């Protein structure tokens, strides 16, 4: 790889780190700008992101994962196994984070949310492992497209999580500086996951890591979408949010193709 290509690859990676951090920053700005301390008010935003995620998974990330690559044949059964692993891994992480990944906010009543914060940090770190690039090299156009879709998926997904987390911490009576410190810890986990994957060689197993992330996304998005209000009916505002998220996800894939 030429020096110019290496410089470009490094610049792109640095930009990815900034993009990952941006969703958390915008989440904090949303909370303080709109005085959004009640985490339950992000339910519609979660419905939108759930529909958007499932659209990107089904229309782009999953088909690409099963595409045959020269010299990198992986049995479909193995890929499916890693997807299942990611799905049930998220169930395990839910038991720690109490499901805040899909909008389940809880009243802390003065308690420190160690479990919730730990679960979210693990979640963000694992998701971003599939973003790593071996030796800082740039992917080919096809891989870069898949990388970008995963990056967007994580950013869109982390935005409502950051709102819910910060709002919940503030509502519990935690000092603003302490709440922002917890949010900052969550914010660095995705860039850290991408960095660790890049420098340790884990990025060489990107298809396996992508399968795990797809399993995580499947669990989160379906949990959000299948949650209903009383009498097992989905509310009209939530239905509209789902339709908009689905339409935007489809449009994103179509315009990229």
Short mmCIF file of C-alpha atoms in Angstrom, two decimals:
data_model
loop_
_atom_site.label_atom_id
_atom_site.label_comp_id
_atom_site.label_asym_id
_atom_site.label_seq_id
_atom_site.Cartn_x
_atom_site.Cartn_y
_atom_site.Cartn_z
CA UNK A 1 0.00 0.00 0.00
CA UNK A 2 1.37 3.43 -0.97
CA UNK A 3 2.02 6.17 1.55
CA UNK A 4 -0.95 8.16 0.22
CA UNK A 5 -3.28 5.16 0.61
CA UNK A 6 -2.03 4.59 4.14
CA UNK A 7 -2.64 8.23 5.05
CA UNK A 8 -6.13 8.02 3.58
CA UNK A 9 -6.89 4.82 5.50
CA UNK A 10 -5.72 6.38 8.77
CA UNK A 11 -7.79 9.50 8.13
CA UNK A 12 -10.88 7.40 7.44
CA UNK A 13 -10.39 5.42 10.65
CA UNK A 14 -10.03 8.61 12.68
CA UNK A 15 -13.22 9.90 11.10
CA UNK A 16 -14.99 6.68 12.11
CA UNK A 17 -13.97 7.25 15.72
CA UNK A 18 -15.43 10.75 15.60
CA UNK A 19 -18.64 9.47 14.03
CA UNK A 20 -19.01 6.90 16.81
CA UNK A 21 -18.61 9.61 19.43
CA UNK A 22 -21.00 11.98 17.66
CA UNK A 23 -24.16 10.02 18.49
CA UNK A 24 -23.38 10.22 22.20
CA UNK A 25 -22.65 13.95 21.99
CA UNK A 26 -25.92 14.57 20.13
CA UNK A 27 -27.70 12.45 22.71
CA UNK A 28 -26.42 14.69 25.51
CA UNK A 29 -27.34 17.82 23.56
CA UNK A 30 -30.83 16.41 23.03
CA UNK A 31 -31.31 15.78 26.75
CA UNK A 32 -30.13 19.22 27.83
CA UNK A 33 -31.58 21.12 24.87
CA UNK A 34 -35.06 19.60 25.15
CA UNK A 35 -34.95 19.08 28.94
CA UNK A 36 -35.52 15.41 28.21
CA UNK A 37 -34.86 13.84 31.61
CA UNK A 38 -37.72 11.33 31.40
CA UNK A 39 -36.18 8.35 29.59
CA UNK A 40 -39.62 6.95 28.77
CA UNK A 41 -40.09 9.71 26.21
CA UNK A 42 -37.63 8.07 23.82
CA UNK A 43 -39.95 5.13 23.07
CA UNK A 44 -40.91 6.50 19.65
CA UNK A 45 -37.25 7.11 18.82
CA UNK A 46 -36.50 3.53 19.80
CA UNK A 47 -39.31 2.29 17.55
CA UNK A 48 -37.78 4.23 14.68
CA UNK A 49 -34.30 2.85 15.28
CA UNK A 50 -35.62 -0.70 15.71
CA UNK A 51 -37.28 -0.58 12.28
CA UNK A 52 -34.23 1.09 10.72
CA UNK A 53 -31.90 -1.56 12.15
CA UNK A 54 -33.94 -4.53 11.00
CA UNK A 55 -34.16 -3.03 7.50
CA UNK A 56 -30.38 -2.63 7.22
CA UNK A 57 -29.79 -6.10 8.64
CA UNK A 58 -32.19 -7.88 6.31
CA UNK A 59 -31.43 -5.91 3.16
CA UNK A 60 -27.67 -5.41 3.41
CA UNK A 61 -25.70 -6.75 6.37
CA UNK A 62 -27.13 -10.26 6.38
CA UNK A 63 -27.05 -10.90 2.59
CA UNK A 64 -23.48 -9.59 2.44
CA UNK A 65 -22.50 -11.87 5.28
CA UNK A 66 -23.61 -14.96 3.36
CA UNK A 67 -22.03 -13.81 0.08
CA UNK A 68 -19.21 -16.10 -1.07
CA UNK A 69 -15.78 -14.45 -1.04
CA UNK A 70 -12.85 -15.85 -2.95
CA UNK A 71 -10.53 -17.72 -0.61
CA UNK A 72 -12.79 -17.10 2.40
CA UNK A 73 -15.47 -19.75 2.17
CA UNK A 74 -17.39 -20.13 5.42
CA UNK A 75 -20.12 -22.70 5.88
CA UNK A 76 -23.59 -21.14 6.26
CA UNK A 77 -24.11 -23.29 9.35
CA UNK A 78 -21.10 -21.65 11.00
CA UNK A 79 -22.34 -18.16 10.15
CA UNK A 80 -25.78 -19.04 11.51
CA UNK A 81 -24.17 -20.34 14.68
CA UNK A 82 -22.41 -17.04 15.30
CA UNK A 83 -25.64 -15.13 14.62
CA UNK A 84 -27.40 -17.28 17.22
CA UNK A 85 -24.51 -16.66 19.62
CA UNK A 86 -24.92 -12.90 19.19
CA UNK A 87 -28.67 -13.16 19.72
CA UNK A 88 -28.34 -15.02 23.01
CA UNK A 89 -25.32 -12.97 24.05
CA UNK A 90 -27.59 -9.92 23.95
CA UNK A 91 -30.11 -11.74 26.14
CA UNK A 92 -27.31 -12.31 28.66
CA UNK A 93 -26.25 -8.65 28.49
CA UNK A 94 -29.87 -7.60 28.99
CA UNK A 95 -29.78 -9.26 32.39
CA UNK A 96 -26.97 -6.87 33.34
CA UNK A 97 -28.13 -3.67 31.63
CA UNK A 98 -31.83 -4.27 32.42
CA UNK A 99 -32.74 -3.87 28.76
CA UNK A 100 -31.92 -0.19 28.34
CA UNK A 101 -30.57 -1.05 24.84
CA UNK A 102 -34.14 -1.29 23.63
CA UNK A 103 -35.67 1.52 25.67
CA UNK A 104 -36.39 -0.11 29.02
CA UNK A 105 -35.66 2.77 31.38
CA UNK A 106 -35.83 2.20 35.14
CA UNK A 107 -36.08 4.39 38.22
CA UNK A 108 -32.79 4.24 40.08
CA UNK A 109 -34.02 6.03 43.23
CA UNK A 110 -30.58 7.29 44.20
CA UNK A 111 -28.75 4.04 43.42
CA UNK A 112 -25.66 4.00 41.24
CA UNK A 113 -26.38 2.18 37.97
CA UNK A 114 -23.25 0.00 38.03
CA UNK A 115 -24.94 -2.96 36.35
CA UNK A 116 -26.69 -0.89 33.71
CA UNK A 117 -23.53 1.02 32.87
CA UNK A 118 -21.42 -2.16 32.78
CA UNK A 119 -23.91 -3.92 30.50
CA UNK A 120 -24.06 -0.96 28.12
CA UNK A 121 -20.28 -0.66 28.00
CA UNK A 122 -19.88 -4.37 27.16
CA UNK A 123 -22.62 -4.04 24.55
CA UNK A 124 -21.00 -1.03 22.86
CA UNK A 125 -17.53 -2.61 22.94
CA UNK A 126 -18.67 -5.91 21.39
CA UNK A 127 -20.71 -4.21 18.67
CA UNK A 128 -17.75 -2.14 17.52
CA UNK A 129 -15.32 -5.07 17.25
CA UNK A 130 -16.65 -5.77 13.75
CA UNK A 131 -15.61 -2.24 12.69
CA UNK A 132 -11.89 -2.95 13.11
CA UNK A 133 -9.56 -2.85 10.13
CA UNK A 134 -6.46 -5.09 10.06
CA UNK A 135 -3.16 -3.17 10.20
CA UNK A 136 -5.02 0.08 9.54
CA UNK A 137 -5.57 -0.88 5.91
CA UNK A 138 -8.60 0.29 4.01
CA UNK A 139 -11.16 -2.25 2.83
CA UNK A 140 -12.14 -2.74 -0.77
CA UNK A 141 -15.23 -0.88 -1.98
CA UNK A 142 -17.55 -3.79 -1.10
CA UNK A 143 -16.18 -4.18 2.41
CA UNK A 144 -16.15 -0.44 2.92
CA UNK A 145 -19.85 -0.32 2.07
CA UNK A 146 -20.60 -3.02 4.62
CA UNK A 147 -18.39 -1.25 7.15
CA UNK A 148 -20.25 2.04 6.59
CA UNK A 149 -23.66 0.42 7.01
CA UNK A 150 -22.56 -1.16 10.28
CA UNK A 151 -21.12 2.17 11.44
CA UNK A 152 -24.39 3.96 10.68
CA UNK A 153 -26.37 1.20 12.40
CA UNK A 154 -24.32 1.55 15.59
CA UNK A 155 -24.54 5.34 15.56
CA UNK A 156 -28.30 5.37 15.03
CA UNK A 157 -28.73 2.69 17.70
CA UNK A 158 -26.52 4.42 20.29
CA UNK A 159 -28.25 7.79 19.96
CA UNK A 160 -31.46 6.86 21.83
CA UNK A 161 -29.45 4.74 24.27
CA UNK A 162 -27.40 7.80 25.25
CA UNK A 163 -30.58 9.83 25.72
CA UNK A 164 -32.18 7.12 27.86
CA UNK A 165 -29.02 6.60 29.94
CA UNK A 166 -28.33 10.26 30.64
CA UNK A 167 -31.99 11.05 31.28
CA UNK A 168 -32.31 8.13 33.70
CA UNK A 169 -29.17 9.15 35.61
CA UNK A 170 -30.30 12.76 35.91
CA UNK A 171 -33.79 11.76 36.96
CA UNK A 172 -32.30 9.61 39.72
CA UNK A 173 -30.81 12.75 41.29
CA UNK A 174 -27.22 12.18 40.18
CA UNK A 175 -25.11 15.29 39.74
CA UNK A 176 -24.81 16.51 36.17
CA UNK A 177 -21.02 16.10 36.18
CA UNK A 178 -21.27 12.51 37.43
CA UNK A 179 -23.97 11.66 34.90
CA UNK A 180 -21.86 13.09 32.09
CA UNK A 181 -18.89 11.08 33.36
CA UNK A 182 -20.93 7.87 33.09
CA UNK A 183 -22.06 8.88 29.61
CA UNK A 184 -18.44 9.59 28.61
CA UNK A 185 -17.43 6.10 29.75
CA UNK A 186 -20.16 4.62 27.57
CA UNK A 187 -19.12 6.90 24.68
CA UNK A 188 -15.51 5.67 24.52
CA UNK A 189 -16.40 1.97 24.50
CA UNK A 190 -17.33 1.76 20.80
CA UNK A 191 -14.17 3.55 19.60
CA UNK A 192 -12.19 1.35 22.01
CA UNK A 193 -13.76 -1.79 20.59
CA UNK A 194 -12.89 -0.74 17.05
CA UNK A 195 -9.33 0.14 18.09
CA UNK A 196 -8.74 -3.12 19.96
CA UNK A 197 -10.06 -5.13 17.02
CA UNK A 198 -7.72 -3.30 14.63
CA UNK A 199 -4.51 -3.67 16.63
CA UNK A 200 -4.97 -7.22 17.98
CA UNK A 201 -5.81 -8.98 14.73
CA UNK A 202 -9.44 -9.65 15.65
CA UNK A 203 -10.39 -7.67 12.56
CA UNK A 204 -9.18 -10.59 10.46
CA UNK A 205 -12.27 -12.44 11.68
CA UNK A 206 -14.63 -9.65 10.67
CA UNK A 207 -17.26 -11.98 9.20
CA UNK A 208 -17.59 -13.89 12.45
CA UNK A 209 -17.73 -10.63 14.40
CA UNK A 210 -20.30 -9.24 11.96
CA UNK A 211 -22.44 -12.36 12.47
CA UNK A 212 -22.39 -11.79 16.25
CA UNK A 213 -23.37 -8.13 15.81
CA UNK A 214 -26.19 -9.08 13.44
CA UNK A 215 -27.50 -11.47 16.10
CA UNK A 216 -27.37 -8.63 18.64
CA UNK A 217 -29.20 -6.28 16.27
CA UNK A 218 -31.84 -8.93 15.56
CA UNK A 219 -32.58 -9.33 19.25
CA UNK A 220 -32.73 -5.60 19.93
CA UNK A 221 -34.79 -4.63 16.89
CA UNK A 222 -37.33 -7.45 17.24
CA UNK A 223 -37.73 -6.81 20.96
CA UNK A 224 -38.52 -3.16 20.23
CA UNK A 225 -40.86 -3.92 17.35
CA UNK A 226 -42.82 -6.71 19.02
CA UNK A 227 -43.41 -4.82 22.25
CA UNK A 228 -47.01 -3.61 22.28
CA UNK A 229 -49.14 -1.43 24.45
CA UNK A 230 -52.10 -2.70 26.46
CA UNK A 231 -54.50 -5.14 24.77
CA UNK A 232 -51.64 -6.28 22.49
CA UNK A 233 -52.09 -3.33 20.16
CA UNK A 234 -49.37 -1.15 18.76
CA UNK A 235 -50.11 2.55 19.14
CA UNK A 236 -50.52 4.73 16.08
CA UNK A 237 -47.52 7.00 16.93
CA UNK A 238 -45.29 3.92 17.32
CA UNK A 239 -46.62 2.46 14.07
CA UNK A 240 -45.78 5.70 12.25
CA UNK A 241 -42.29 5.72 13.78
CA UNK A 242 -41.77 2.13 12.62
CA UNK A 243 -42.97 2.94 9.08
CA UNK A 244 -40.64 5.95 8.86
CA UNK A 245 -37.68 3.95 10.17
CA UNK A 246 -38.37 1.09 7.79
CA UNK A 247 -38.76 3.42 4.81
CA UNK A 248 -35.53 5.23 5.62
CA UNK A 249 -33.67 1.93 6.01
CA UNK A 250 -34.92 0.68 2.65
CA UNK A 251 -34.06 4.01 1.01
CA UNK A 252 -30.53 3.90 2.48
CA UNK A 253 -29.86 0.52 0.91
CA UNK A 254 -31.45 1.40 -2.43
CA UNK A 255 -29.53 4.65 -2.82
CA UNK A 256 -26.25 2.90 -1.92
CA UNK A 257 -26.78 0.13 -4.47
#
